[in-house]
Amino acid sequence: MGQAPIVDQPADGAPNDLMTGDSYLESLRDGRQVFVDGEFVKDVTTHPAFANAARSIAHLYDALHHPDTKDLMTTVDRYTGYRVHRFFTPAHSPEELLKARDAIEHWARLGYGFMNRTPDYNASFMAGLAVTHDFYEPFGDNARAWYEKYARQGLSISHAIVNPPADRTKSSHEIRDVHLKVVEERVDGIVVEGAKLMATASALANVAFVGQSHLSDPDAGKADDMALAFMAPLNTPGMKVVCRTSYESKATSPFDNPLSSRFDENDAVLVFDKVFIPWESVLIHRDTEKIHQCFPRSGLLSRGFFQGAIRRSVKLQFMAGILDRGTRIYGTDGFRDVQAGLGELLAWRHQTWAVTSAMALDPEYGPGGTVLPRMDYAAGYRALAPLSWERTHRFFEEHLAGALLMTPSSGKDLQNPELRPLLDRYYRGTGATAEERTKLFKLAWDAIGTEFGARHELYDLNSADRPDQVRLDTLNWSRDAGLLDTYGDLVQKAMDDYDLDGWTRGRWAQEN
């Protein structure tokens, strides 16, 4: 696999085109067609369904320029000579992977682990274009150009790679009115029609990567017009972002909904109503074989799970802190079962962080001299990760129980002069005032009990694919890598130590 030309790295003063928080927000005012509650959203940066989430992402971009975090977050890109986010460019050593981990972690901590599709998520795929562009021939130049534009500016890229489940009993070519496909080819590009999901955070992204996660069709050749991958700026004419309900717009106040009021990455469906895509934005066209090879070859899988594990580790830290404080205020922190639950939650966090270390320090070799987080470790994390959030829910429900519900209806009750003395008396906790107790338990409820919390539970269970498919993928990857053969060889070695007559070798045989 070829690689982009390497540019001499200047010792200092590297050009910096990375967006700031302000320029990021300005980039969203581009005429995109976003719809929520039947309304066309003229400006996502001011609309109550998206404004605070947009500001939360702008906060991430500010960290790329702040004197205290600039060196933590950025490096000089060997391919362009520009300053870039450390994860937006391929890593060439375990040390570079660890530094990328630090950058990912810092962004995750700014959202307390509750923003899943921050701009570094799709760096898992986009950074690979620097060294895998030959794979996309005859569109290799497009891949390289998009890498350079993406990395230099630090663009926010969403992705939509799943077909709508209109009728799972039928093949792709049998539901052409739903699945994305080419409907016209022109000298200057293609026209596409159809829908794609789950385009999480697309309303707040600059560009959507549109591809195929699965394209299985028993009738060879009949779905070739669906074998597509391309880049589409969010203001592409005819592309509509149809959003689910906004949890941010339903949040009543920061006190009552401190997470959902600012970290709601709206999930959406992208609808392409005869949308023109210029050839310069196409990566794969009518190539089913490349579609099947794209994600394994791109680095998306192992790098994506690496980013996800780092974010989840931060999220588990945050939840362990809430559970510890909550049980103290509830007065149950000394109970044996409560301590055991908190201990297991900490174990999930420590194990998750340890996996990120293993993925970075024991990597696999990638194209063009790069390294990738080790895939078998990534597959193991992917299969077990949903259990950590399932157990976290269980601990909160068991060990905080009714305390999660015994809160005033809103912070306004604490501001009511008639109610406040009563709340101060009856709603206080162990070593905590009524206001302190209410504030913590509303934070906990927003994390697990609100619509926002329920969405996170659903996301963490299914974001990496159906749970059974995740386990099957782990089996298939292990088999393809020869790991099962190696494990079987160990079994055979043990069986060769003995037969019907006794021990056959080693000290056991000598002592017979």
Short mmCIF file of C-alpha atoms in Angstrom, two decimals:
data_model
loop_
_atom_site.label_atom_id
_atom_site.label_comp_id
_atom_site.label_asym_id
_atom_site.label_seq_id
_atom_site.Cartn_x
_atom_site.Cartn_y
_atom_site.Cartn_z
CA MET A 1 0.00 0.00 0.00
CA GLY A 2 1.44 3.36 -0.94
CA GLN A 3 1.63 6.36 1.30
CA ALA A 4 1.38 10.11 0.94
CA PRO A 5 4.62 12.05 0.50
CA ILE A 6 6.27 12.80 3.83
CA VAL A 7 6.91 16.49 4.51
CA ASP A 8 9.89 17.66 6.55
CA GLN A 9 8.67 18.61 10.00
CA PRO A 10 9.61 22.15 11.03
CA ALA A 11 11.04 22.42 14.52
CA ASP A 12 8.49 25.07 15.41
CA GLY A 13 6.16 27.53 13.78
CA ALA A 14 4.26 24.87 11.85
CA PRO A 15 1.27 26.34 10.01
CA ASN A 16 -1.96 25.86 11.90
CA ASP A 17 -5.32 25.76 10.08
CA LEU A 18 -7.16 23.90 12.85
CA MET A 19 -10.58 25.30 13.61
CA THR A 20 -11.12 27.21 16.82
CA GLY A 21 -14.35 26.94 18.76
CA ASP A 22 -15.64 30.11 17.12
CA SER A 23 -14.69 29.08 13.59
CA TYR A 24 -16.24 25.66 14.18
CA LEU A 25 -19.53 27.26 15.17
CA GLU A 26 -19.36 29.55 12.15
CA SER A 27 -18.75 26.54 9.88
CA LEU A 28 -22.14 25.13 10.92
CA ARG A 29 -23.96 28.17 9.56
CA ASP A 30 -23.82 26.90 6.01
CA GLY A 31 -27.42 26.40 4.91
CA ARG A 32 -27.62 22.71 5.86
CA GLN A 33 -31.07 21.11 5.85
CA VAL A 34 -31.65 19.89 9.41
CA PHE A 35 -35.15 18.98 10.56
CA VAL A 36 -36.48 18.37 14.07
CA ASP A 37 -40.09 18.37 15.29
CA GLY A 38 -41.26 19.18 11.78
CA GLU A 39 -39.18 22.36 11.70
CA PHE A 40 -36.42 23.35 9.32
CA VAL A 41 -33.59 24.50 11.56
CA LYS A 42 -32.09 27.69 10.15
CA ASP A 43 -29.12 27.78 12.54
CA VAL A 44 -28.14 24.77 14.64
CA THR A 45 -25.79 26.94 16.73
CA THR A 46 -28.72 28.89 18.21
CA HIS A 47 -31.60 26.41 18.04
CA PRO A 48 -32.60 25.02 21.48
CA ALA A 49 -32.32 21.45 20.18
CA PHE A 50 -28.61 21.78 19.33
CA ALA A 51 -27.06 24.99 20.66
CA ASN A 52 -25.45 23.67 23.84
CA ALA A 53 -24.17 20.49 22.19
CA ALA A 54 -22.59 22.69 19.52
CA ARG A 55 -20.95 24.77 22.24
CA SER A 56 -19.68 21.60 23.90
CA ILE A 57 -17.92 20.58 20.68
CA ALA A 58 -16.63 24.14 20.23
CA HIS A 59 -15.08 23.73 23.68
CA LEU A 60 -13.10 20.77 22.30
CA TYR A 61 -11.74 22.84 19.42
CA ASP A 62 -10.65 25.55 21.83
CA ALA A 63 -8.46 22.95 23.59
CA LEU A 64 -6.46 22.54 20.36
CA HIS A 65 -5.25 26.15 20.71
CA HIS A 66 -5.13 26.77 24.46
CA PRO A 67 -1.54 27.23 25.68
CA ASP A 68 -2.06 24.67 28.46
CA THR A 69 -3.31 21.90 26.15
CA LYS A 70 -2.02 22.68 22.65
CA ASP A 71 1.02 20.41 22.93
CA LEU A 72 -1.02 17.67 24.58
CA MET A 73 -3.61 17.74 21.81
CA THR A 74 -1.63 18.43 18.65
CA THR A 75 1.47 17.47 16.71
CA VAL A 76 3.08 18.36 13.39
CA ASP A 77 1.75 16.10 10.66
CA ARG A 78 4.55 14.32 8.79
CA TYR A 79 2.41 14.25 5.62
CA THR A 80 1.41 17.90 5.34
CA GLY A 81 3.72 19.79 7.68
CA TYR A 82 0.69 21.33 9.40
CA ARG A 83 -0.26 21.13 13.05
CA VAL A 84 -2.99 18.51 13.54
CA HIS A 85 -4.84 16.69 16.32
CA ARG A 86 -2.67 13.73 17.37
CA PHE A 87 -5.32 11.16 16.43
CA PHE A 88 -6.15 12.80 13.10
CA THR A 89 -2.90 11.48 11.62
CA PRO A 90 -1.64 7.88 11.53
CA ALA A 91 0.63 6.70 14.35
CA HIS A 92 4.06 5.29 13.52
CA SER A 93 5.05 3.96 16.95
CA PRO A 94 3.51 2.81 20.24
CA GLU A 95 4.64 6.12 21.73
CA GLU A 96 2.60 8.04 19.16
CA LEU A 97 -0.44 5.88 19.93
CA LEU A 98 -0.03 6.66 23.64
CA LYS A 99 0.19 10.39 22.92
CA ALA A 100 -2.93 10.10 20.76
CA ARG A 101 -4.59 8.34 23.70
CA ASP A 102 -3.78 11.30 25.94
CA ALA A 103 -5.38 13.68 23.43
CA ILE A 104 -8.50 11.52 23.12
CA GLU A 105 -8.77 11.24 26.89
CA HIS A 106 -8.58 15.00 27.37
CA TRP A 107 -11.43 15.59 24.95
CA ALA A 108 -13.44 12.80 26.59
CA ARG A 109 -12.97 14.36 30.01
CA LEU A 110 -14.36 17.66 28.73
CA GLY A 111 -17.62 15.80 28.09
CA TYR A 112 -17.29 13.51 31.13
CA GLY A 113 -17.34 10.54 28.75
CA PHE A 114 -20.86 11.32 27.54
CA MET A 115 -20.06 12.58 24.05
CA ASN A 116 -19.47 9.51 21.92
CA ARG A 117 -19.13 10.93 18.41
CA THR A 118 -16.70 13.76 19.01
CA PRO A 119 -14.62 14.77 15.97
CA ASP A 120 -11.84 12.34 16.91
CA TYR A 121 -14.17 9.35 16.49
CA ASN A 122 -14.04 9.33 12.71
CA ALA A 123 -10.34 10.07 12.80
CA SER A 124 -10.34 6.29 13.21
CA PHE A 125 -11.17 6.10 9.51
CA MET A 126 -10.09 9.41 8.04
CA ALA A 127 -6.49 9.33 9.29
CA GLY A 128 -5.99 6.05 7.45
CA LEU A 129 -6.61 7.74 4.11
CA ALA A 130 -3.08 9.15 4.33
CA VAL A 131 -1.55 5.70 3.86
CA THR A 132 -4.33 3.64 2.27
CA HIS A 133 -5.24 5.94 -0.61
CA ASP A 134 -3.96 3.44 -3.18
CA PHE A 135 -6.71 1.06 -2.06
CA TYR A 136 -9.34 3.50 -3.33
CA GLU A 137 -8.03 3.67 -6.89
CA PRO A 138 -9.17 5.01 -9.31
CA PHE A 139 -10.17 7.50 -6.58
CA GLY A 140 -6.89 7.43 -4.67
CA ASP A 141 -6.21 11.13 -5.25
CA ASN A 142 -9.62 11.89 -3.72
CA ALA A 143 -8.76 9.90 -0.60
CA ARG A 144 -5.46 11.72 -0.16
CA ALA A 145 -7.00 15.14 -0.78
CA TRP A 146 -9.77 14.51 1.75
CA TYR A 147 -7.20 13.39 4.33
CA GLU A 148 -5.24 16.60 3.91
CA LYS A 149 -8.31 18.82 4.14
CA TYR A 150 -9.68 16.89 7.10
CA ALA A 151 -6.46 16.76 9.11
CA ARG A 152 -5.39 20.35 8.44
CA GLN A 153 -8.70 21.86 9.52
CA GLY A 154 -9.66 19.23 12.08
CA LEU A 155 -13.04 18.79 10.42
CA SER A 156 -15.88 17.16 12.28
CA ILE A 157 -16.91 14.11 10.25
CA SER A 158 -20.01 12.04 10.93
CA HIS A 159 -20.72 8.74 9.26
CA ALA A 160 -23.77 6.96 7.91
CA ILE A 161 -23.06 3.37 6.85
CA VAL A 162 -26.18 1.39 7.79
CA ASN A 163 -29.15 0.73 5.53
CA PRO A 164 -32.61 1.47 6.95
CA PRO A 165 -34.19 -1.81 8.16
CA ALA A 166 -37.23 -1.41 5.92
CA ASP A 167 -37.60 -5.15 5.26
CA ARG A 168 -34.88 -7.51 6.50
CA THR A 169 -36.49 -10.42 4.69
CA LYS A 170 -35.50 -8.96 1.32
CA SER A 171 -32.21 -8.46 -0.46
CA SER A 172 -30.84 -4.97 -1.00
CA HIS A 173 -31.82 -4.79 -4.67
CA GLU A 174 -35.43 -5.67 -3.76
CA ILE A 175 -35.95 -2.49 -1.72
CA ARG A 176 -34.43 0.05 -4.06
CA ASP A 177 -36.85 2.72 -2.99
CA VAL A 178 -35.11 2.81 0.43
CA HIS A 179 -31.43 1.86 0.13
CA LEU A 180 -28.94 4.43 -1.11
CA LYS A 181 -28.00 3.92 -4.75
CA VAL A 182 -26.72 5.65 -7.86
CA VAL A 183 -29.57 6.84 -10.04
CA GLU A 184 -27.52 8.78 -12.59
CA GLU A 185 -23.92 9.08 -13.71
CA ARG A 186 -22.63 12.32 -15.17
CA VAL A 187 -19.36 13.52 -16.57
CA ASP A 188 -18.74 15.49 -13.38
CA GLY A 189 -20.15 13.08 -10.80
CA ILE A 190 -23.01 10.85 -9.69
CA VAL A 191 -26.55 11.41 -8.47
CA VAL A 192 -27.65 9.32 -5.49
CA GLU A 193 -30.98 8.63 -3.86
CA GLY A 194 -31.97 6.79 -0.68
CA ALA A 195 -31.36 6.93 3.05
CA LYS A 196 -28.62 6.06 5.52
CA LEU A 197 -28.34 5.79 9.30
CA MET A 198 -27.33 6.18 12.13
CA ALA A 199 -25.83 9.55 11.39
CA THR A 200 -25.14 10.46 14.99
CA ALA A 201 -24.08 14.09 15.48
CA SER A 202 -24.52 14.86 11.77
CA ALA A 203 -26.46 18.02 12.54
CA LEU A 204 -23.27 19.34 14.15
CA ALA A 205 -20.70 17.90 11.72
CA ASN A 206 -18.98 19.49 8.74
CA VAL A 207 -19.02 16.47 6.44
CA ALA A 208 -20.67 13.06 6.35
CA PHE A 209 -18.78 9.96 5.30
CA VAL A 210 -21.35 7.75 3.57
CA GLY A 211 -20.58 4.09 2.96
CA GLN A 212 -21.76 0.52 3.45
CA SER A 213 -21.26 -1.58 6.58
CA HIS A 214 -22.97 -4.58 4.98
CA LEU A 215 -23.87 -5.27 1.36
CA SER A 216 -24.82 -8.90 1.02
CA ASP A 217 -26.97 -9.80 -1.94
CA PRO A 218 -27.44 -13.34 -3.26
CA ASP A 219 -27.94 -12.10 -6.81
CA ALA A 220 -24.48 -11.07 -7.97
CA GLY A 221 -24.32 -7.73 -9.71
CA LYS A 222 -27.83 -6.60 -8.84
CA ALA A 223 -26.69 -4.33 -6.01
CA ASP A 224 -23.55 -2.90 -7.61
CA ASP A 225 -25.15 0.54 -7.78
CA MET A 226 -25.29 0.45 -3.96
CA ALA A 227 -21.57 -0.33 -3.57
CA LEU A 228 -20.68 3.26 -2.76
CA ALA A 229 -18.54 5.35 -0.45
CA PHE A 230 -18.24 9.12 -0.65
CA MET A 231 -17.85 12.33 1.32
CA ALA A 232 -20.77 14.77 1.50
CA PRO A 233 -20.53 18.21 3.14
CA LEU A 234 -23.57 18.74 5.33
CA ASN A 235 -24.80 21.62 3.17
CA THR A 236 -24.90 19.44 0.03
CA PRO A 237 -28.11 20.41 -1.81
CA GLY A 238 -30.84 17.80 -1.45
CA MET A 239 -29.31 16.06 1.59
CA LYS A 240 -31.64 16.24 4.57
CA VAL A 241 -30.79 15.47 8.20
CA VAL A 242 -33.90 14.05 9.89
CA CYS A 243 -33.30 14.09 13.64
CA ARG A 244 -34.78 12.16 16.52
CA THR A 245 -36.34 14.12 19.38
CA SER A 246 -33.92 16.44 21.13
CA TYR A 247 -33.19 15.72 24.77
CA GLU A 248 -31.40 19.05 25.00
CA SER A 249 -34.58 20.96 24.14
CA LYS A 250 -36.47 19.02 26.81
CA ALA A 251 -33.91 19.80 29.51
CA THR A 252 -35.36 22.23 32.01
CA SER A 253 -32.16 23.66 33.50
CA PRO A 254 -28.49 22.89 34.06
CA PHE A 255 -29.31 21.98 37.68
CA ASP A 256 -31.98 19.45 36.67
CA ASN A 257 -30.36 18.07 33.49
CA PRO A 258 -26.63 18.80 33.65
CA LEU A 259 -25.73 16.17 31.00
CA SER A 260 -28.63 16.10 28.54
CA SER A 261 -28.75 19.91 28.41
CA ARG A 262 -25.28 20.09 26.77
CA PHE A 263 -24.07 16.66 25.56
CA ASP A 264 -26.96 15.41 23.41
CA GLU A 265 -25.44 14.24 20.12
CA ASN A 266 -28.61 13.97 18.13
CA ASP A 267 -28.97 10.72 16.17
CA ALA A 268 -30.33 11.17 12.67
CA VAL A 269 -31.15 9.64 9.32
CA LEU A 270 -29.58 11.14 6.21
CA VAL A 271 -32.03 11.33 3.32
CA PHE A 272 -30.60 11.87 -0.16
CA ASP A 273 -33.21 13.32 -2.48
CA LYS A 274 -31.45 13.02 -5.86
CA VAL A 275 -28.23 14.45 -4.49
CA PHE A 276 -25.30 15.27 -6.76
CA ILE A 277 -21.88 14.03 -5.55
CA PRO A 278 -18.91 15.25 -7.61
CA TRP A 279 -16.30 12.69 -8.61
CA GLU A 280 -13.79 14.49 -6.38
CA SER A 281 -15.78 13.34 -3.33
CA VAL A 282 -16.19 9.69 -4.37
CA LEU A 283 -14.03 6.99 -2.75
CA ILE A 284 -15.71 3.78 -3.97
CA HIS A 285 -18.09 3.41 -6.90
CA ARG A 286 -19.76 0.20 -8.07
CA ASP A 287 -17.14 -2.01 -6.43
CA THR A 288 -18.66 -4.61 -4.12
CA GLU A 289 -15.31 -6.22 -3.36
CA LYS A 290 -13.82 -2.93 -2.16
CA ILE A 291 -16.89 -2.26 -0.04
CA HIS A 292 -16.34 -5.56 1.79
CA GLN A 293 -12.64 -4.84 2.28
CA CYS A 294 -12.89 -1.15 3.10
CA PHE A 295 -13.30 -1.14 6.87
CA PRO A 296 -10.82 -3.94 7.65
CA ARG A 297 -8.23 -2.25 5.43
CA SER A 298 -8.90 1.29 6.65
CA GLY A 299 -7.91 0.94 10.30
CA LEU A 300 -11.40 2.07 11.33
CA LEU A 301 -12.12 -1.02 13.40
CA SER A 302 -9.12 -1.19 15.71
CA ARG A 303 -8.66 2.60 15.89
CA GLY A 304 -12.38 3.10 16.45
CA PHE A 305 -12.47 0.67 19.37
CA PHE A 306 -9.30 2.29 20.74
CA GLN A 307 -11.02 5.68 20.80
CA GLY A 308 -14.18 4.10 22.22
CA ALA A 309 -12.34 2.34 25.04
CA ILE A 310 -10.61 5.56 26.07
CA ARG A 311 -13.92 7.42 26.17
CA ARG A 312 -15.62 4.60 28.08
CA SER A 313 -12.83 4.56 30.64
CA VAL A 314 -13.48 8.24 31.35
CA LYS A 315 -17.21 7.59 31.53
CA LEU A 316 -16.69 4.76 34.02
CA GLN A 317 -14.43 7.00 36.13
CA PHE A 318 -17.19 9.57 36.22
CA MET A 319 -19.85 7.04 37.16
CA ALA A 320 -17.66 5.52 39.89
CA GLY A 321 -17.23 8.99 41.36
CA ILE A 322 -21.00 9.56 41.37
CA LEU A 323 -21.68 6.16 42.94
CA ASP A 324 -19.07 6.72 45.63
CA ARG A 325 -20.44 10.15 46.53
CA GLY A 326 -24.03 8.98 46.21
CA THR A 327 -23.68 6.06 48.60
CA ARG A 328 -21.93 8.31 51.12
CA ILE A 329 -24.78 10.81 51.01
CA TYR A 330 -27.26 7.91 51.14
CA GLY A 331 -25.45 6.56 54.19
CA THR A 332 -24.85 3.11 52.68
CA ASP A 333 -21.17 3.38 51.77
CA GLY A 334 -20.19 1.12 54.67
CA PHE A 335 -22.43 -1.77 53.55
CA ARG A 336 -20.53 -4.78 52.25
CA ASP A 337 -22.60 -5.24 49.09
CA VAL A 338 -22.33 -1.54 48.24
CA GLN A 339 -18.56 -1.64 48.61
CA ALA A 340 -18.40 -4.76 46.43
CA GLY A 341 -20.48 -3.06 43.73
CA LEU A 342 -18.27 0.02 43.72
CA GLY A 343 -15.22 -2.25 43.64
CA GLU A 344 -16.52 -4.04 40.55
CA LEU A 345 -17.30 -0.75 38.82
CA LEU A 346 -13.73 0.37 39.48
CA ALA A 347 -12.48 -2.97 38.15
CA TRP A 348 -14.36 -2.38 34.88
CA ARG A 349 -12.75 1.06 34.61
CA HIS A 350 -9.24 -0.24 35.35
CA GLN A 351 -9.63 -3.15 32.95
CA THR A 352 -10.89 -0.86 30.18
CA TRP A 353 -7.96 1.52 30.60
CA ALA A 354 -5.52 -1.40 30.68
CA VAL A 355 -6.86 -2.58 27.33
CA THR A 356 -6.06 0.80 25.78
CA SER A 357 -2.49 0.45 27.07
CA ALA A 358 -2.22 -3.02 25.59
CA MET A 359 -3.65 -1.90 22.25
CA ALA A 360 -1.09 0.91 22.05
CA LEU A 361 2.00 -0.80 23.45
CA ASP A 362 1.52 -4.10 21.61
CA PRO A 363 0.23 -2.82 18.24
CA GLU A 364 0.00 -4.35 14.79
CA TYR A 365 1.93 -3.10 11.79
CA GLY A 366 -0.16 -1.12 9.33
CA PRO A 367 0.47 0.24 5.85
CA GLY A 368 3.18 2.79 5.12
CA GLY A 369 5.15 2.18 8.31
CA THR A 370 2.18 2.89 10.59
CA VAL A 371 1.01 0.99 13.65
CA LEU A 372 -2.57 0.12 14.58
CA PRO A 373 -4.04 -0.82 17.95
CA ARG A 374 -3.95 -4.64 18.21
CA MET A 375 -7.16 -6.00 16.73
CA ASP A 376 -7.67 -9.03 18.98
CA TYR A 377 -7.48 -6.79 22.05
CA ALA A 378 -9.87 -4.36 20.35
CA ALA A 379 -12.26 -7.23 19.55
CA GLY A 380 -12.19 -8.38 23.16
CA TYR A 381 -12.98 -4.90 24.39
CA ARG A 382 -15.78 -4.55 21.85
CA ALA A 383 -17.45 -7.77 22.99
CA LEU A 384 -17.24 -7.05 26.72
CA ALA A 385 -17.79 -3.27 26.76
CA PRO A 386 -21.61 -3.38 26.82
CA LEU A 387 -21.45 -5.49 29.98
CA SER A 388 -19.63 -2.72 31.81
CA TRP A 389 -22.46 -0.25 31.24
CA GLU A 390 -25.10 -2.88 32.00
CA ARG A 391 -23.39 -3.58 35.34
CA THR A 392 -23.03 0.15 36.03
CA HIS A 393 -26.79 0.57 35.68
CA ARG A 394 -27.34 -2.35 37.99
CA PHE A 395 -25.09 -0.88 40.69
CA PHE A 396 -26.87 2.48 40.60
CA GLU A 397 -30.31 0.90 40.70
CA GLU A 398 -29.38 -1.45 43.55
CA HIS A 399 -27.23 0.79 45.71
CA LEU A 400 -28.90 4.18 45.25
CA ALA A 401 -32.41 2.79 44.68
CA GLY A 402 -35.14 5.23 45.73
CA ALA A 403 -32.63 7.98 46.41
CA LEU A 404 -32.55 8.55 42.65
CA LEU A 405 -36.26 9.38 42.75
CA MET A 406 -36.44 11.22 46.09
CA THR A 407 -35.57 14.61 44.66
CA PRO A 408 -37.69 17.74 44.25
CA SER A 409 -39.34 18.14 40.86
CA SER A 410 -36.85 20.80 39.86
CA GLY A 411 -34.34 23.26 41.19
CA LYS A 412 -37.15 25.81 41.33
CA ASP A 413 -38.48 24.05 44.42
CA LEU A 414 -35.25 24.92 46.21
CA GLN A 415 -35.75 28.54 45.15
CA ASN A 416 -39.26 28.67 46.60
CA PRO A 417 -39.05 30.49 49.98
CA GLU A 418 -42.02 28.54 51.38
CA LEU A 419 -40.60 25.11 50.41
CA ARG A 420 -36.91 25.71 51.03
CA PRO A 421 -36.96 25.32 54.85
CA LEU A 422 -38.90 22.08 54.50
CA LEU A 423 -36.60 20.72 51.81
CA ASP A 424 -33.54 21.69 53.86
CA ARG A 425 -34.96 19.63 56.72
CA TYR A 426 -36.38 16.59 54.95
CA TYR A 427 -34.20 16.22 51.86
CA ARG A 428 -30.77 16.49 53.44
CA GLY A 429 -28.37 13.57 53.23
CA THR A 430 -25.56 12.12 55.30
CA GLY A 431 -23.10 14.98 55.59
CA ALA A 432 -24.82 16.89 52.78
CA THR A 433 -27.35 19.69 52.52
CA ALA A 434 -30.60 19.22 50.66
CA GLU A 435 -29.23 21.24 47.76
CA GLU A 436 -26.02 19.19 47.58
CA ARG A 437 -27.93 15.92 47.78
CA THR A 438 -30.45 16.96 45.13
CA LYS A 439 -27.75 18.23 42.79
CA LEU A 440 -25.83 14.95 42.89
CA PHE A 441 -28.83 12.67 42.47
CA LYS A 442 -30.22 14.70 39.58
CA LEU A 443 -26.84 14.30 37.90
CA ALA A 444 -27.00 10.55 38.52
CA TRP A 445 -30.55 10.34 37.17
CA ASP A 446 -29.65 12.26 34.04
CA ALA A 447 -26.88 9.71 33.44
CA ILE A 448 -29.04 6.59 33.74
CA GLY A 449 -32.75 7.40 34.15
CA THR A 450 -33.76 10.14 31.73
CA GLU A 451 -34.35 9.72 27.99
CA PHE A 452 -30.76 10.85 27.56
CA GLY A 453 -29.59 8.12 29.93
CA ALA A 454 -31.73 5.48 28.24
CA ARG A 455 -30.30 6.45 24.88
CA HIS A 456 -26.78 5.92 26.23
CA GLU A 457 -27.72 2.47 27.46
CA LEU A 458 -29.09 1.60 24.01
CA TYR A 459 -26.09 3.16 22.28
CA ASP A 460 -23.54 1.30 24.38
CA LEU A 461 -25.29 -2.00 23.73
CA ASN A 462 -25.59 -1.63 19.95
CA SER A 463 -23.12 0.98 18.70
CA ALA A 464 -20.58 -1.65 17.65
CA ASP A 465 -23.27 -3.82 15.97
CA ARG A 466 -25.76 -6.34 17.33
CA PRO A 467 -24.41 -8.07 20.46
CA ASP A 468 -24.49 -11.52 18.84
CA GLN A 469 -22.70 -10.21 15.73
CA VAL A 470 -20.04 -8.62 17.92
CA ARG A 471 -19.31 -12.01 19.49
CA LEU A 472 -19.32 -13.74 16.12
CA ASP A 473 -16.91 -11.14 14.77
CA THR A 474 -14.57 -11.81 17.69
CA LEU A 475 -14.68 -15.51 16.84
CA ASN A 476 -14.10 -14.91 13.13
CA TRP A 477 -11.24 -12.44 13.65
CA SER A 478 -9.56 -14.84 16.08
CA ARG A 479 -9.95 -17.71 13.64
CA ASP A 480 -8.70 -15.71 10.66
CA ALA A 481 -5.67 -14.54 12.66
CA GLY A 482 -4.80 -18.16 13.42
CA LEU A 483 -5.32 -17.71 17.15
CA LEU A 484 -7.69 -20.66 17.47
CA ASP A 485 -5.19 -22.88 15.68
CA THR A 486 -2.55 -21.80 18.18
CA TYR A 487 -4.86 -22.46 21.09
CA GLY A 488 -5.72 -25.85 19.60
CA ASP A 489 -2.01 -26.65 19.29
CA LEU A 490 -1.69 -26.08 23.03
CA VAL A 491 -4.54 -28.52 23.64
CA GLN A 492 -2.88 -31.08 21.38
CA LYS A 493 0.41 -30.63 23.21
CA ALA A 494 -1.31 -31.39 26.51
CA MET A 495 -2.94 -34.52 25.02
CA ASP A 496 0.40 -35.69 23.61
CA ASP A 497 1.80 -35.84 27.14
CA TYR A 498 -0.06 -39.11 27.79
CA ASP A 499 -1.76 -42.11 26.22
CA LEU A 500 -3.47 -45.28 27.38
CA ASP A 501 -0.23 -46.59 28.84
CA GLY A 502 0.48 -43.48 30.89
CA TRP A 503 2.81 -40.48 30.54
CA THR A 504 4.70 -40.24 27.27
CA ARG A 505 7.23 -37.49 27.92
CA GLY A 506 8.67 -35.00 30.36
CA ARG A 507 9.47 -35.59 34.00
CA TRP A 508 6.22 -37.44 34.45
CA ALA A 509 7.42 -40.16 32.09
CA GLN A 510 10.87 -40.21 33.69
CA GLU A 511 9.40 -40.82 37.12
CA ASN A 512 7.35 -43.77 35.88
#
